[in-house]
Amino acid sequence: MSDGTDEGVIVGIDLGTTQSAVAVVDSGFPILLADENGASLTPSAVWYGKEGEIEVGKAALRRAGVSPVVTSVKSLMGRAAGEGQLDENGRLDTPAGPRTPEEVSAEILRKLKTVAETRLEKPVGKAVITVPAYFHDGQRAATKKAGELAGLEVVRILSEPTAAALSYGLDRLDENSRVAVFDFGGGTFDVSILEMREGVFEVTSTAGDTQLGGDDFDELIAEMAAAEMKVALADLEPLERVSWLREGRRVKHALSEDDEVIFRMPFIEECQVSRKVFEVKMQTLLDRMESCCRRAMLDSQIDPTDLKAVVMVGGSSRIPVVKRRVAEVFGMEPDLSQHPDEAIARGAAIQAGILAGTVREVLLLDVTPLSLGIETMGGLMNVLIARNTTIPCKAGEMFTNAADGQKSMKVRVLQGERELAADNWELGSFEVPFAPERRGQARVGVEFRIDADGILSVLARDTATGKDTVIEVGSAAVDVTESKVEQMVSESVEHAFEDMNARVFEEARLKADELLPAVEVALEQAGEFLEQEELEKIKIARDGVVEAIQSEKAAELKGAVEVLDSATETLAALLVERATGALFSGS
Ligand code: ADP
Ligand code: MG
C-alpha cells in the first residue's frame, strides 16, 4: 500500500461444509489456488491423532477408515453447548482431546492459508470468508473467530449467494436487472434474489434451509441400498456407517451421469440403484427446496419473469432432477455458467480485491437473513430490525417497566420470524438495572447495530441515569472522539432518506414560489386568449400546487409543480408571442 508498509494480499475463502477453497484476484481474474498436488478444493475434514498430529483435507479423509475424522464442522459453528455432538462445554470429542468447532474450522483455514502462501510466495494475513446467508450472528462471529485462530484477520464475512452473484455478474448485470442465486451444497441450501440498482449490488431477499444438502442425498442412497440388502443402517458402527455414506455419495455422483449404478459394500452384497427411483425418493427434499425458492421470490415481491437469470452453484446443482425442478419453479432454463464448486471462492476473491482496492469499486449491500428483536411483555417478539434489512444498519426502541418498583429489565436478544419469543432463537440475554419507578415510568433504550460483517451488537441504556450524550456539531466538532464521529456519520446515513425528502420538498417549493405569482400575472395578461378548457386546466393545476404545499409531502408537491409547469406551456407561448408581437407592432 501507499504508506510503504506491505499490507499484504487479501484472499477469498469459501469455507464450505464439505469442501473449502481459497482464491485471489490475479491480473483482474479471480483464480483458485491449488495445493502441492494440484487440487484447488480441500475437503473440509480434519483428523486428530493421539499424539497431537493433525491432517486436513484429503489426507484426513484417508484416515477415515482407521479412526474418526471430523467432517461437516460448519454445521456446528456457533451452536450452543450440548447441541448435536457438542459436549456441555461446546466441544467436540477428538482423539487428541476436546476441540471447539472454531478450533476445528481454524485447522481448515490454516491449511488454506498455507496453500495460498506457498502459491503466492508471500505471507497472507487477511481474508474474506463466506458463510451461508442463513447464518445467524453467533455463527458469523464463530467463523470470524476461526479465522483469527488460524492467524487470519477476517476483513469481511460475506454471504455465499452474494459471492456467487459477484462471480457471475459484475460485467453482465445491467441497471435494475435481477438474478436469483441458487446454491445447493453439501450441508446447506440457500436461494437469494439480488438486484443491480444504480451500480449498487443489493440482496433483496434470501431464504434457505440449513438442514438441507447433498449429505441428505448420500444418506437417501445408502438407505435405499441398505433396505435392499436388509441391513439396518441405524444399527451400524459409526465407522461402518461412514463407509456406507461414502459409497452413497459415490453412487449419487455417478447417477448424475448414468441411469443405473451399482452400490457396492465390500464383503456384503451389492445392489443396483436407479436414477428413477432415487428421483422419486428425493421428492420431499425437493419440495423443501422449492418452497424456499418461492419464499425468496415472495419476499422480494417478484415473479420469475422479473429475473434475468437463475444462477446455479453448489455441487448438488449437478443433479439432473435438481436442475429440472429449478427450471420448473422459475419457468426458465437456469444459468450453469458458474463452476458449481468454485463460484463462491471466486466471488470471495473479488470482494477481497474490492476491499484491497485491486478491483474496481462496487458497493455491496447485504441483508439480514432473519428479523432481530427482543422479548417484550407477554413473551412476544418485538422486531427491531426486520428480515431483509440492508446492512450495516441499526435500530432502537424505548421500553418501560411493566411493574411498580421493578429494579431491572431482562433483555433477551432474539432472532427469527415467529410471533412468540419462545419460538425464536435466543442469541443472548442480559439484565439492565434501573432505579425503581412506578409502572411505565422507567425508560430503557435498546439499540441494535449490525456492522458490515453482519455481526450484531446490542446496547441498552437507562435514560434516567443520564448516560445519554448529546453531541453538538459546530465549533465543538474538533473535540469529538473518533467513535462519536463515526456515530455521527452513521446517523447521517440513517437519515439520508428523510434528508433527501426534505430537500426534494424545498426544491419544489422554491419552484412553486416562483411559478405561482408568474402564473397569476400571465393569466391577467393573456388569459383572455386561452380556451375556457385550457384556463380551467391551469386553475386546477395551480390549486393543486397550493394544496400540495400545505400537505408538506415532497413527492406530491414535486408532481403538482410539474403538472402546473406543463399546463402553462400554451400560456407561456402566448406570452412570448404577445411580447414579440408588441415588439413588432411597436417598431
Ligand atoms: P458445500 O459448500 O456445502 O461444501 P459444495 O457446493 O462444495 O458444498 O457441494 C458439495 C456437495 O455437492 C456434496 O454433497 C457433493 O456430494 C455434491 N456433488 C458434487 N458433485 C456432484 C455430482 N456430480 N452429482 C451430485 N452431487 C454432487
Ligand atoms: Mg458452498
PDB file of C-alpha atoms and ligand atoms in Angstrom, residues 14 16-17 19 74 160 183 185-186 188 314 344, ligand 2:
ATOM      1  CA  ASP A  14     -15.094 -20.431   0.712  1.00  0.00           C
ATOM      2  CA  GLY A  16     -17.741 -24.996   2.874  1.00  0.00           C
ATOM      3  CA  THR A  17     -19.473 -27.777   4.739  1.00  0.00           C
ATOM      4  CA  GLN A  19     -15.205 -28.650   0.703  1.00  0.00           C
ATOM      5  CA  LYS A  74     -19.534 -25.945   9.678  1.00  0.00           C
ATOM      6  CA  GLU A 160     -22.268 -17.011  -0.118  1.00  0.00           C
ATOM      7  CA  ASP A 183     -26.706 -22.558  -4.057  1.00  0.00           C
ATOM      8  CA  GLY A 185     -24.170 -27.504  -1.376  1.00  0.00           C
ATOM      9  CA  GLY A 186     -23.312 -30.458   0.803  1.00  0.00           C
ATOM     10  CA  THR A 188     -26.956 -26.251   3.310  1.00  0.00           C
ATOM     11  CA  GLY A 314     -23.039 -25.658  -5.312  1.00  0.00           C
ATOM     12  CA  ILE A 344     -18.189 -18.865  -4.091  1.00  0.00           C
TER      13      ILE A 344
HETATM   14 MG    MG B   2     -20.830 -23.894  -0.649  1.00  0.00          MG
END
